[in-house]
Amino acid sequence: QVQLVESGGGLVQAGGSLRLACAASGRTFSSYNMGWYRQAPGKEREFLARVGRTSASSYYGDSVGGRFTIVRGNANNVVYLQMNSLNPEDTAVYYCAAGGGWYPNDYWGQGTQVTVSS
């Protein structure tokens, strides 16, 4: 069982950057794939990025457009989502997820709000 807590969300100006962090607890953390999703008001939840056991095994959704990077931390049970060149269309609640599938979705964090102002 895994518990996930996101942090790093907030208000940012268009063109700016944010680094989201997902802190995982549980003795099986290293066995799970990790991912980031987002959900904007009135929209379905959207896949953004996933990473396997190592940061080399990363993959991104079409909506990322080369602007986001997912990385496992070198220390502690943390996975990051570095977001650059943000625009108002990126405004959403961002969720961290863990699971055994290629698109991990077995465990979810509470979400962190990202708002991009124009």
PDB file of C-alpha atoms in Angstrom:
ATOM      1  CA  GLN A   1       0.000   0.000   0.000  1.00  0.00           C
ATOM      2  CA  VAL A   2       1.233   3.481  -0.916  1.00  0.00           C
ATOM      3  CA  GLN A   3       0.294   6.911   0.360  1.00  0.00           C
ATOM      4  CA  LEU A   4       1.008   9.889  -1.901  1.00  0.00           C
ATOM      5  CA  VAL A   5       1.172  13.601  -1.077  1.00  0.00           C
ATOM      6  CA  GLU A   6       1.663  16.257  -3.747  1.00  0.00           C
ATOM      7  CA  SER A   7       3.211  19.667  -3.184  1.00  0.00           C
ATOM      8  CA  GLY A   8       4.526  22.572  -5.214  1.00  0.00           C
ATOM      9  CA  GLY A   9       1.340  23.812  -6.827  1.00  0.00           C
ATOM     10  CA  GLY A  10       0.272  27.415  -6.796  1.00  0.00           C
ATOM     11  CA  LEU A  11      -0.197  30.506  -8.905  1.00  0.00           C
ATOM     12  CA  VAL A  12       2.308  31.222 -11.656  1.00  0.00           C
ATOM     13  CA  GLN A  13       2.468  33.710 -14.506  1.00  0.00           C
ATOM     14  CA  ALA A  14       2.235  32.517 -18.098  1.00  0.00           C
ATOM     15  CA  GLY A  15       5.648  31.484 -19.340  1.00  0.00           C
ATOM     16  CA  GLY A  16       6.816  30.561 -15.872  1.00  0.00           C
ATOM     17  CA  SER A  17       7.788  27.257 -14.316  1.00  0.00           C
ATOM     18  CA  LEU A  18       6.753  25.061 -11.420  1.00  0.00           C
ATOM     19  CA  ARG A  19       8.242  21.924  -9.922  1.00  0.00           C
ATOM     20  CA  LEU A  20       5.701  19.586  -8.401  1.00  0.00           C
ATOM     21  CA  ALA A  21       6.772  16.951  -5.909  1.00  0.00           C
ATOM     22  CA  CYS A  22       5.086  13.717  -4.912  1.00  0.00           C
ATOM     23  CA  ALA A  23       6.185  12.192  -1.624  1.00  0.00           C
ATOM     24  CA  ALA A  24       5.399   8.510  -1.276  1.00  0.00           C
ATOM     25  CA  SER A  25       5.243   6.432   1.860  1.00  0.00           C
ATOM     26  CA  GLY A  26       5.018   2.699   2.135  1.00  0.00           C
ATOM     27  CA  ARG A  27       7.458  -0.151   2.048  1.00  0.00           C
ATOM     28  CA  THR A  28       6.657  -1.078  -1.566  1.00  0.00           C
ATOM     29  CA  PHE A  29       7.302   2.311  -3.157  1.00  0.00           C
ATOM     30  CA  SER A  30      10.182   1.119  -5.339  1.00  0.00           C
ATOM     31  CA  SER A  31       7.998  -1.621  -6.844  1.00  0.00           C
ATOM     32  CA  TYR A  32       5.482   0.793  -8.371  1.00  0.00           C
ATOM     33  CA  ASN A  33       5.451   2.847 -11.510  1.00  0.00           C
ATOM     34  CA  MET A  34       4.716   6.512 -10.849  1.00  0.00           C
ATOM     35  CA  GLY A  35       2.791   9.034 -12.870  1.00  0.00           C
ATOM     36  CA  TRP A  36       1.321  12.494 -13.074  1.00  0.00           C
ATOM     37  CA  TYR A  37      -2.170  13.379 -14.284  1.00  0.00           C
ATOM     38  CA  ARG A  38      -4.235  16.529 -14.307  1.00  0.00           C
ATOM     39  CA  GLN A  39      -7.895  17.453 -14.423  1.00  0.00           C
ATOM     40  CA  ALA A  40      -9.227  20.844 -15.438  1.00  0.00           C
ATOM     41  CA  PRO A  41     -12.766  21.993 -14.628  1.00  0.00           C
ATOM     42  CA  GLY A  42     -15.253  20.293 -16.926  1.00  0.00           C
ATOM     43  CA  LYS A  43     -12.569  18.062 -18.428  1.00  0.00           C
ATOM     44  CA  GLU A  44     -11.630  14.422 -18.039  1.00  0.00           C
ATOM     45  CA  ARG A  45      -8.520  13.434 -16.137  1.00  0.00           C
ATOM     46  CA  GLU A  46      -5.551  13.611 -18.481  1.00  0.00           C
ATOM     47  CA  PHE A  47      -2.344  11.589 -18.444  1.00  0.00           C
ATOM     48  CA  LEU A  48       0.816  13.680 -18.379  1.00  0.00           C
ATOM     49  CA  ALA A  49       3.833  11.535 -17.581  1.00  0.00           C
ATOM     50  CA  ARG A  50       4.958   8.231 -16.113  1.00  0.00           C
ATOM     51  CA  VAL A  51       8.222   6.783 -14.908  1.00  0.00           C
ATOM     52  CA  GLY A  52       9.283   3.259 -14.028  1.00  0.00           C
ATOM     53  CA  ARG A  53      11.783   2.114 -11.472  1.00  0.00           C
ATOM     54  CA  THR A  54      14.427   4.476 -12.817  1.00  0.00           C
ATOM     55  CA  SER A  55      14.175   7.945 -14.300  1.00  0.00           C
ATOM     56  CA  ALA A  56      15.369   6.579 -17.642  1.00  0.00           C
ATOM     57  CA  SER A  57      12.042   4.811 -18.203  1.00  0.00           C
ATOM     58  CA  SER A  58       9.929   7.923 -18.604  1.00  0.00           C
ATOM     59  CA  TYR A  59       7.097   8.539 -21.052  1.00  0.00           C
ATOM     60  CA  TYR A  60       4.873  11.536 -21.721  1.00  0.00           C
ATOM     61  CA  GLY A  61       1.386  12.258 -22.907  1.00  0.00           C
ATOM     62  CA  ASP A  62       0.718  14.160 -26.093  1.00  0.00           C
ATOM     63  CA  SER A  63      -0.399  17.249 -24.189  1.00  0.00           C
ATOM     64  CA  VAL A  64       3.025  17.761 -22.609  1.00  0.00           C
ATOM     65  CA  GLY A  65       4.578  19.079 -25.797  1.00  0.00           C
ATOM     66  CA  GLY A  66       8.138  18.689 -24.546  1.00  0.00           C
ATOM     67  CA  ARG A  67       7.598  21.112 -21.668  1.00  0.00           C
ATOM     68  CA  PHE A  68       7.368  18.678 -18.744  1.00  0.00           C
ATOM     69  CA  THR A  69       9.902  16.296 -17.242  1.00  0.00           C
ATOM     70  CA  ILE A  70       9.252  13.524 -14.718  1.00  0.00           C
ATOM     71  CA  VAL A  71      12.151  12.460 -12.504  1.00  0.00           C
ATOM     72  CA  ARG A  72      12.583  10.144  -9.541  1.00  0.00           C
ATOM     73  CA  GLY A  73      14.488  11.835  -6.749  1.00  0.00           C
ATOM     74  CA  ASN A  74      17.983  10.669  -5.924  1.00  0.00           C
ATOM     75  CA  ALA A  75      17.095  10.581  -2.241  1.00  0.00           C
ATOM     76  CA  ASN A  76      13.933   9.663  -0.381  1.00  0.00           C
ATOM     77  CA  ASN A  77      10.737   8.388  -1.968  1.00  0.00           C
ATOM     78  CA  VAL A  78       9.957  11.381  -4.163  1.00  0.00           C
ATOM     79  CA  VAL A  79       9.014  11.889  -7.797  1.00  0.00           C
ATOM     80  CA  TYR A  80       9.017  15.311  -9.432  1.00  0.00           C
ATOM     81  CA  LEU A  81       7.256  16.927 -12.345  1.00  0.00           C
ATOM     82  CA  GLN A  82       9.190  19.876 -13.730  1.00  0.00           C
ATOM     83  CA  MET A  83       6.858  22.100 -15.743  1.00  0.00           C
ATOM     84  CA  ASN A  84       8.219  24.848 -17.973  1.00  0.00           C
ATOM     85  CA  SER A  85       6.664  27.374 -20.345  1.00  0.00           C
ATOM     86  CA  LEU A  86       3.315  27.185 -18.603  1.00  0.00           C
ATOM     87  CA  ASN A  87       0.246  28.757 -20.148  1.00  0.00           C
ATOM     88  CA  PRO A  88      -3.304  29.333 -18.872  1.00  0.00           C
ATOM     89  CA  GLU A  89      -4.458  26.097 -20.532  1.00  0.00           C
ATOM     90  CA  ASP A  90      -2.283  24.235 -18.018  1.00  0.00           C
ATOM     91  CA  THR A  91      -4.518  25.380 -15.164  1.00  0.00           C
ATOM     92  CA  ALA A  92      -5.808  22.247 -13.438  1.00  0.00           C
ATOM     93  CA  VAL A  93      -5.580  20.065 -10.376  1.00  0.00           C
ATOM     94  CA  TYR A  94      -2.470  17.925 -10.729  1.00  0.00           C
ATOM     95  CA  TYR A  95      -2.440  14.411  -9.286  1.00  0.00           C
ATOM     96  CA  CYS A  96       0.348  12.006  -8.497  1.00  0.00           C
ATOM     97  CA  ALA A  97      -0.389   8.314  -8.974  1.00  0.00           C
ATOM     98  CA  ALA A  98       1.264   4.958  -8.362  1.00  0.00           C
ATOM     99  CA  GLY A  99       0.550   1.512  -9.690  1.00  0.00           C
ATOM    100  CA  GLY A 100       1.719  -1.574 -11.504  1.00  0.00           C
ATOM    101  CA  GLY A 101       0.433  -0.685 -14.958  1.00  0.00           C
ATOM    102  CA  TRP A 102       2.188   1.257 -17.667  1.00  0.00           C
ATOM    103  CA  TYR A 103      -0.237   4.081 -16.847  1.00  0.00           C
ATOM    104  CA  PRO A 104      -0.176   3.847 -13.035  1.00  0.00           C
ATOM    105  CA  ASN A 105      -3.569   4.429 -11.455  1.00  0.00           C
ATOM    106  CA  ASP A 106      -3.867   2.182  -8.384  1.00  0.00           C
ATOM    107  CA  TYR A 107      -3.094   4.845  -5.778  1.00  0.00           C
ATOM    108  CA  TRP A 108      -3.706   8.577  -5.909  1.00  0.00           C
ATOM    109  CA  GLY A 109      -2.628  11.672  -4.064  1.00  0.00           C
ATOM    110  CA  GLN A 110      -5.043  14.384  -3.003  1.00  0.00           C
ATOM    111  CA  GLY A 111      -4.056  16.705  -5.836  1.00  0.00           C
ATOM    112  CA  THR A 112      -2.442  20.120  -5.939  1.00  0.00           C
ATOM    113  CA  GLN A 113      -3.900  23.149  -7.705  1.00  0.00           C
ATOM    114  CA  VAL A 114      -1.885  24.812 -10.454  1.00  0.00           C
ATOM    115  CA  THR A 115      -3.189  28.124 -11.751  1.00  0.00           C
ATOM    116  CA  VAL A 116      -1.473  29.933 -14.616  1.00  0.00           C
ATOM    117  CA  SER A 117      -2.393  33.570 -15.096  1.00  0.00           C
ATOM    118  CA  SER A 118      -2.258  35.313 -18.449  1.00  0.00           C
TER     119      SER A 118
END
